[in-house]
């Protein structure tokens, strides 16, 4: 996360990207110390460990830097590692979202953790609220290997195959009109769900993050005090 403290790993240039990699190395070491502490206390085989990031980081791949400026893969694709005692390690190819990591906000990840596959390839949704004057409002949906990004202020749509084209250089819009229509219908379904959630909670694009943060902090505080009665209403803001 900017500012990148670094230092860059050995053999890497000490520029912004190098210092970012240094931060990743430090985070990895910190996770290792946590696992070692769980082992030392006899808790490792009784503890589910979830490691994730809240966003990616861009270094000019699409003309932007840092994050919170677009919905391309460098800023939206993140690690999600879940260790469950007794379950064999595996890598799931399906698309999932951060909301799925919380049982009451997304779909259950239990089938994937148990080694079952999702024939649809999975799905996720993201929205860039564009609360700053320079930002462009966008919404995106992933459905298996295909991804659609749509601007909400102009009729601009991009469709990518993020497996064959992970850098998102080739806009496939119009190559397969039936597949495009299906993907965009899927995006519209998510749009309706988000707008309905905002209507129910009187949450607009500007105050949705503030409400999300306040509800999260209130829930975590209650949980720490042993008084949590339920999960916060995350459906007002979905992230990938």
Short mmCIF file of C-alpha atoms in Angstrom, two decimals:
data_model
loop_
_atom_site.label_atom_id
_atom_site.label_comp_id
_atom_site.label_asym_id
_atom_site.label_seq_id
_atom_site.Cartn_x
_atom_site.Cartn_y
_atom_site.Cartn_z
CA UNK A 1 0.00 0.00 0.00
CA UNK A 2 1.26 3.46 -0.89
CA UNK A 3 3.47 4.80 0.62
CA UNK A 4 5.73 1.80 0.04
CA UNK A 5 8.15 1.48 2.92
CA UNK A 6 10.30 -1.28 1.48
CA UNK A 7 13.19 -1.76 1.31
CA UNK A 8 13.22 -3.62 -1.98
CA UNK A 9 14.24 -7.30 -1.81
CA UNK A 10 17.81 -8.17 -2.74
CA UNK A 11 18.38 -7.94 -6.48
CA UNK A 12 15.40 -5.62 -7.04
CA UNK A 13 15.60 -1.96 -8.00
CA UNK A 14 14.65 0.28 -5.09
CA UNK A 15 11.83 2.00 -7.00
CA UNK A 16 8.15 2.09 -6.04
CA UNK A 17 7.53 -1.44 -7.33
CA UNK A 18 10.63 -2.80 -5.63
CA UNK A 19 9.62 -1.25 -2.31
CA UNK A 20 6.12 -2.65 -2.78
CA UNK A 21 7.62 -6.12 -3.17
CA UNK A 22 9.57 -5.46 0.01
CA UNK A 23 6.31 -4.72 1.80
CA UNK A 24 4.90 -8.01 0.48
CA UNK A 25 7.92 -9.87 1.86
CA UNK A 26 7.40 -8.24 5.27
CA UNK A 27 3.70 -9.15 5.26
CA UNK A 28 4.61 -12.74 4.40
CA UNK A 29 7.07 -12.86 7.29
CA UNK A 30 4.43 -11.46 9.66
CA UNK A 31 1.96 -14.17 8.58
CA UNK A 32 4.67 -16.75 9.27
CA UNK A 33 5.17 -15.39 12.78
CA UNK A 34 1.43 -15.63 13.41
CA UNK A 35 1.35 -19.27 12.31
CA UNK A 36 4.40 -20.02 14.47
CA UNK A 37 2.66 -18.43 17.46
CA UNK A 38 -0.45 -20.53 16.89
CA UNK A 39 1.74 -23.64 16.74
CA UNK A 40 3.59 -22.71 19.92
CA UNK A 41 0.29 -22.33 21.78
CA UNK A 42 -1.18 -25.56 20.44
CA UNK A 43 -3.85 -23.69 18.49
CA UNK A 44 -2.77 -24.21 14.89
CA UNK A 45 -4.85 -27.35 14.34
CA UNK A 46 -7.90 -25.70 15.91
CA UNK A 47 -7.75 -22.44 13.98
CA UNK A 48 -9.03 -21.49 10.53
CA UNK A 49 -6.65 -18.92 9.02
CA UNK A 50 -7.78 -16.55 6.25
CA UNK A 51 -5.27 -14.29 4.49
CA UNK A 52 -6.39 -11.73 1.92
CA UNK A 53 -5.88 -8.22 0.64
CA UNK A 54 -8.56 -5.58 0.20
CA UNK A 55 -7.33 -4.50 -3.24
CA UNK A 56 -4.52 -4.90 -5.72
CA UNK A 57 -1.99 -2.28 -6.73
CA UNK A 58 -1.28 -0.89 -10.18
CA UNK A 59 2.07 0.25 -11.49
CA UNK A 60 1.12 1.76 -14.83
CA UNK A 61 -0.34 -1.32 -16.55
CA UNK A 62 -3.41 0.70 -17.57
CA UNK A 63 -1.95 4.16 -17.21
CA UNK A 64 -2.73 4.43 -13.50
CA UNK A 65 -0.81 3.97 -10.28
CA UNK A 66 -1.68 2.79 -6.78
CA UNK A 67 -5.37 1.79 -6.52
CA UNK A 68 -8.99 3.00 -6.40
CA UNK A 69 -8.86 4.41 -9.93
CA UNK A 70 -10.23 1.58 -12.12
CA UNK A 71 -11.49 -2.02 -12.12
CA UNK A 72 -8.76 -3.69 -14.18
CA UNK A 73 -7.07 -6.81 -12.81
CA UNK A 74 -4.00 -5.16 -11.24
CA UNK A 75 -6.26 -3.25 -8.86
CA UNK A 76 -8.95 -5.90 -8.29
CA UNK A 77 -7.28 -9.32 -8.32
CA UNK A 78 -6.10 -10.25 -4.84
CA UNK A 79 -4.82 -13.26 -2.90
CA UNK A 80 -7.32 -15.25 -0.85
CA UNK A 81 -5.78 -18.07 1.16
CA UNK A 82 -7.84 -20.17 3.55
CA UNK A 83 -6.25 -22.83 5.75
CA UNK A 84 -8.65 -25.25 7.42
CA UNK A 85 -7.16 -27.89 9.71
CA UNK A 86 -7.65 -31.35 8.26
CA UNK A 87 -8.30 -30.22 4.68
CA UNK A 88 -5.73 -30.95 2.00
CA UNK A 89 -4.30 -27.88 0.26
CA UNK A 90 -5.59 -27.10 -3.23
CA UNK A 91 -5.89 -24.19 -5.61
CA UNK A 92 -9.43 -23.44 -6.75
CA UNK A 93 -9.62 -21.97 -10.27
CA UNK A 94 -13.12 -20.56 -9.75
CA UNK A 95 -13.78 -16.84 -9.38
CA UNK A 96 -14.75 -15.78 -5.86
CA UNK A 97 -15.09 -12.45 -4.11
CA UNK A 98 -14.15 -11.11 -0.70
CA UNK A 99 -17.85 -11.05 0.20
CA UNK A 100 -17.76 -14.85 -0.15
CA UNK A 101 -15.24 -15.08 2.68
CA UNK A 102 -17.89 -13.81 5.11
CA UNK A 103 -20.67 -16.41 5.56
CA UNK A 104 -23.55 -13.93 5.73
CA UNK A 105 -22.58 -11.67 2.87
CA UNK A 106 -21.76 -13.89 -0.10
CA UNK A 107 -21.99 -17.47 -1.27
CA UNK A 108 -20.53 -20.31 0.76
CA UNK A 109 -16.98 -21.35 -0.07
CA UNK A 110 -17.41 -24.69 1.70
CA UNK A 111 -17.89 -26.71 -1.54
CA UNK A 112 -14.66 -25.30 -2.99
CA UNK A 113 -12.79 -25.95 0.25
CA UNK A 114 -13.99 -29.56 0.13
CA UNK A 115 -12.62 -29.99 -3.38
CA UNK A 116 -15.84 -29.68 -5.36
CA UNK A 117 -15.82 -27.64 -8.54
CA UNK A 118 -18.23 -24.93 -9.63
CA UNK A 119 -19.36 -25.70 -13.21
CA UNK A 120 -20.17 -22.02 -13.80
CA UNK A 121 -16.57 -20.98 -13.08
CA UNK A 122 -17.73 -18.72 -10.26
CA UNK A 123 -18.71 -15.07 -10.25
CA UNK A 124 -17.84 -11.78 -8.59
CA UNK A 125 -18.93 -8.15 -8.78
CA UNK A 126 -17.11 -4.88 -8.16
CA UNK A 127 -18.04 -1.23 -8.26
CA UNK A 128 -15.87 1.85 -8.44
CA UNK A 129 -17.90 4.63 -6.85
CA UNK A 130 -15.79 7.45 -8.31
CA UNK A 131 -16.23 9.79 -5.36
CA UNK A 132 -13.25 11.90 -6.47
CA UNK A 133 -13.56 14.33 -9.35
CA UNK A 134 -10.85 12.61 -11.40
CA UNK A 135 -12.21 9.09 -11.09
CA UNK A 136 -14.45 7.32 -13.62
CA UNK A 137 -17.48 5.41 -12.24
CA UNK A 138 -17.45 1.78 -13.32
CA UNK A 139 -19.04 -1.54 -12.48
CA UNK A 140 -17.60 -4.93 -13.33
CA UNK A 141 -18.62 -8.56 -13.21
CA UNK A 142 -16.57 -11.74 -13.52
CA UNK A 143 -18.25 -14.91 -14.77
CA UNK A 144 -15.71 -17.68 -15.03
CA UNK A 145 -12.91 -16.52 -17.32
CA UNK A 146 -14.94 -13.67 -18.87
CA UNK A 147 -15.15 -10.20 -17.39
CA UNK A 148 -17.21 -7.14 -18.31
CA UNK A 149 -16.45 -3.57 -17.26
CA UNK A 150 -19.08 -0.92 -17.86
CA UNK A 151 -18.86 2.80 -17.26
CA UNK A 152 -21.96 4.16 -15.54
CA UNK A 153 -21.59 7.69 -16.89
CA UNK A 154 -21.11 6.81 -20.58
CA UNK A 155 -22.13 3.88 -22.84
CA UNK A 156 -18.67 2.29 -22.73
CA UNK A 157 -18.28 -1.48 -22.25
CA UNK A 158 -15.20 -3.68 -22.26
CA UNK A 159 -15.17 -7.47 -22.21
CA UNK A 160 -12.05 -9.53 -21.56
CA UNK A 161 -10.97 -13.13 -21.26
CA UNK A 162 -8.77 -12.81 -18.19
CA UNK A 163 -7.25 -16.27 -18.69
CA UNK A 164 -6.01 -15.78 -22.25
CA UNK A 165 -5.56 -12.03 -21.81
CA UNK A 166 -4.65 -11.37 -18.16
CA UNK A 167 -3.35 -7.89 -18.99
CA UNK A 168 -6.73 -6.98 -20.54
CA UNK A 169 -5.34 -5.64 -23.79
CA UNK A 170 -8.01 -6.98 -26.20
CA UNK A 171 -11.61 -5.82 -25.83
CA UNK A 172 -13.74 -8.76 -27.01
CA UNK A 173 -16.99 -6.81 -27.19
CA UNK A 174 -18.84 -7.85 -30.34
CA UNK A 175 -16.81 -11.02 -31.01
CA UNK A 176 -19.54 -13.28 -29.55
CA UNK A 177 -22.76 -11.31 -29.24
CA UNK A 178 -24.71 -14.07 -27.49
CA UNK A 179 -22.00 -14.52 -24.84
CA UNK A 180 -21.71 -10.74 -24.48
CA UNK A 181 -25.45 -10.40 -23.93
CA UNK A 182 -25.43 -13.14 -21.28
CA UNK A 183 -22.54 -11.53 -19.42
CA UNK A 184 -24.12 -8.08 -19.52
CA UNK A 185 -27.44 -9.48 -18.29
CA UNK A 186 -25.52 -10.97 -15.39
CA UNK A 187 -23.96 -7.57 -14.68
CA UNK A 188 -27.38 -5.91 -14.82
CA UNK A 189 -28.71 -8.44 -12.29
CA UNK A 190 -25.97 -7.42 -9.87
CA UNK A 191 -26.73 -3.76 -10.59
CA UNK A 192 -30.36 -4.25 -9.61
CA UNK A 193 -29.36 -5.98 -6.40
CA UNK A 194 -27.00 -3.16 -5.43
CA UNK A 195 -29.53 -0.44 -6.24
CA UNK A 196 -32.24 -2.29 -4.30
CA UNK A 197 -29.93 -2.55 -1.29
CA UNK A 198 -29.20 1.16 -1.48
CA UNK A 199 -32.89 1.98 -1.72
CA UNK A 200 -33.72 -0.18 1.31
CA UNK A 201 -30.96 1.40 3.34
CA UNK A 202 -31.14 4.89 1.82
CA UNK A 203 -27.50 4.49 0.89
CA UNK A 204 -26.10 6.51 -2.00
CA UNK A 205 -22.84 6.07 -3.89
CA UNK A 206 -21.07 8.66 -1.75
CA UNK A 207 -22.11 7.52 1.72
CA UNK A 208 -22.05 3.75 1.06
CA UNK A 209 -18.35 3.36 2.04
CA UNK A 210 -18.87 5.43 5.20
CA UNK A 211 -21.82 3.31 6.25
CA UNK A 212 -19.95 0.12 5.39
CA UNK A 213 -17.02 1.22 7.58
CA UNK A 214 -19.21 2.33 10.47
CA UNK A 215 -21.24 -0.89 10.50
CA UNK A 216 -18.09 -2.99 10.31
CA UNK A 217 -16.45 -1.14 13.20
CA UNK A 218 -19.62 -1.42 15.29
CA UNK A 219 -19.92 -5.13 14.61
CA UNK A 220 -16.26 -5.86 15.37
CA UNK A 221 -16.45 -3.81 18.57
CA UNK A 222 -19.52 -5.71 19.72
CA UNK A 223 -17.88 -9.01 18.83
CA UNK A 224 -14.83 -8.16 20.93
CA UNK A 225 -17.12 -7.34 23.82
CA UNK A 226 -18.98 -10.63 23.31
CA UNK A 227 -22.26 -8.95 22.35
CA UNK A 228 -22.41 -9.37 18.59
CA UNK A 229 -25.87 -10.35 17.48
CA UNK A 230 -25.34 -10.56 13.75
CA UNK A 231 -23.24 -9.50 10.80
CA UNK A 232 -23.32 -5.93 9.47
CA UNK A 233 -25.36 -5.16 6.37
CA UNK A 234 -22.54 -5.53 3.86
CA UNK A 235 -24.98 -5.79 0.95
CA UNK A 236 -24.78 -2.04 0.45
CA UNK A 237 -21.23 -2.37 -0.87
CA UNK A 238 -19.79 -5.39 -2.65
CA UNK A 239 -16.10 -5.82 -3.31
CA UNK A 240 -14.06 -8.35 -5.16
#
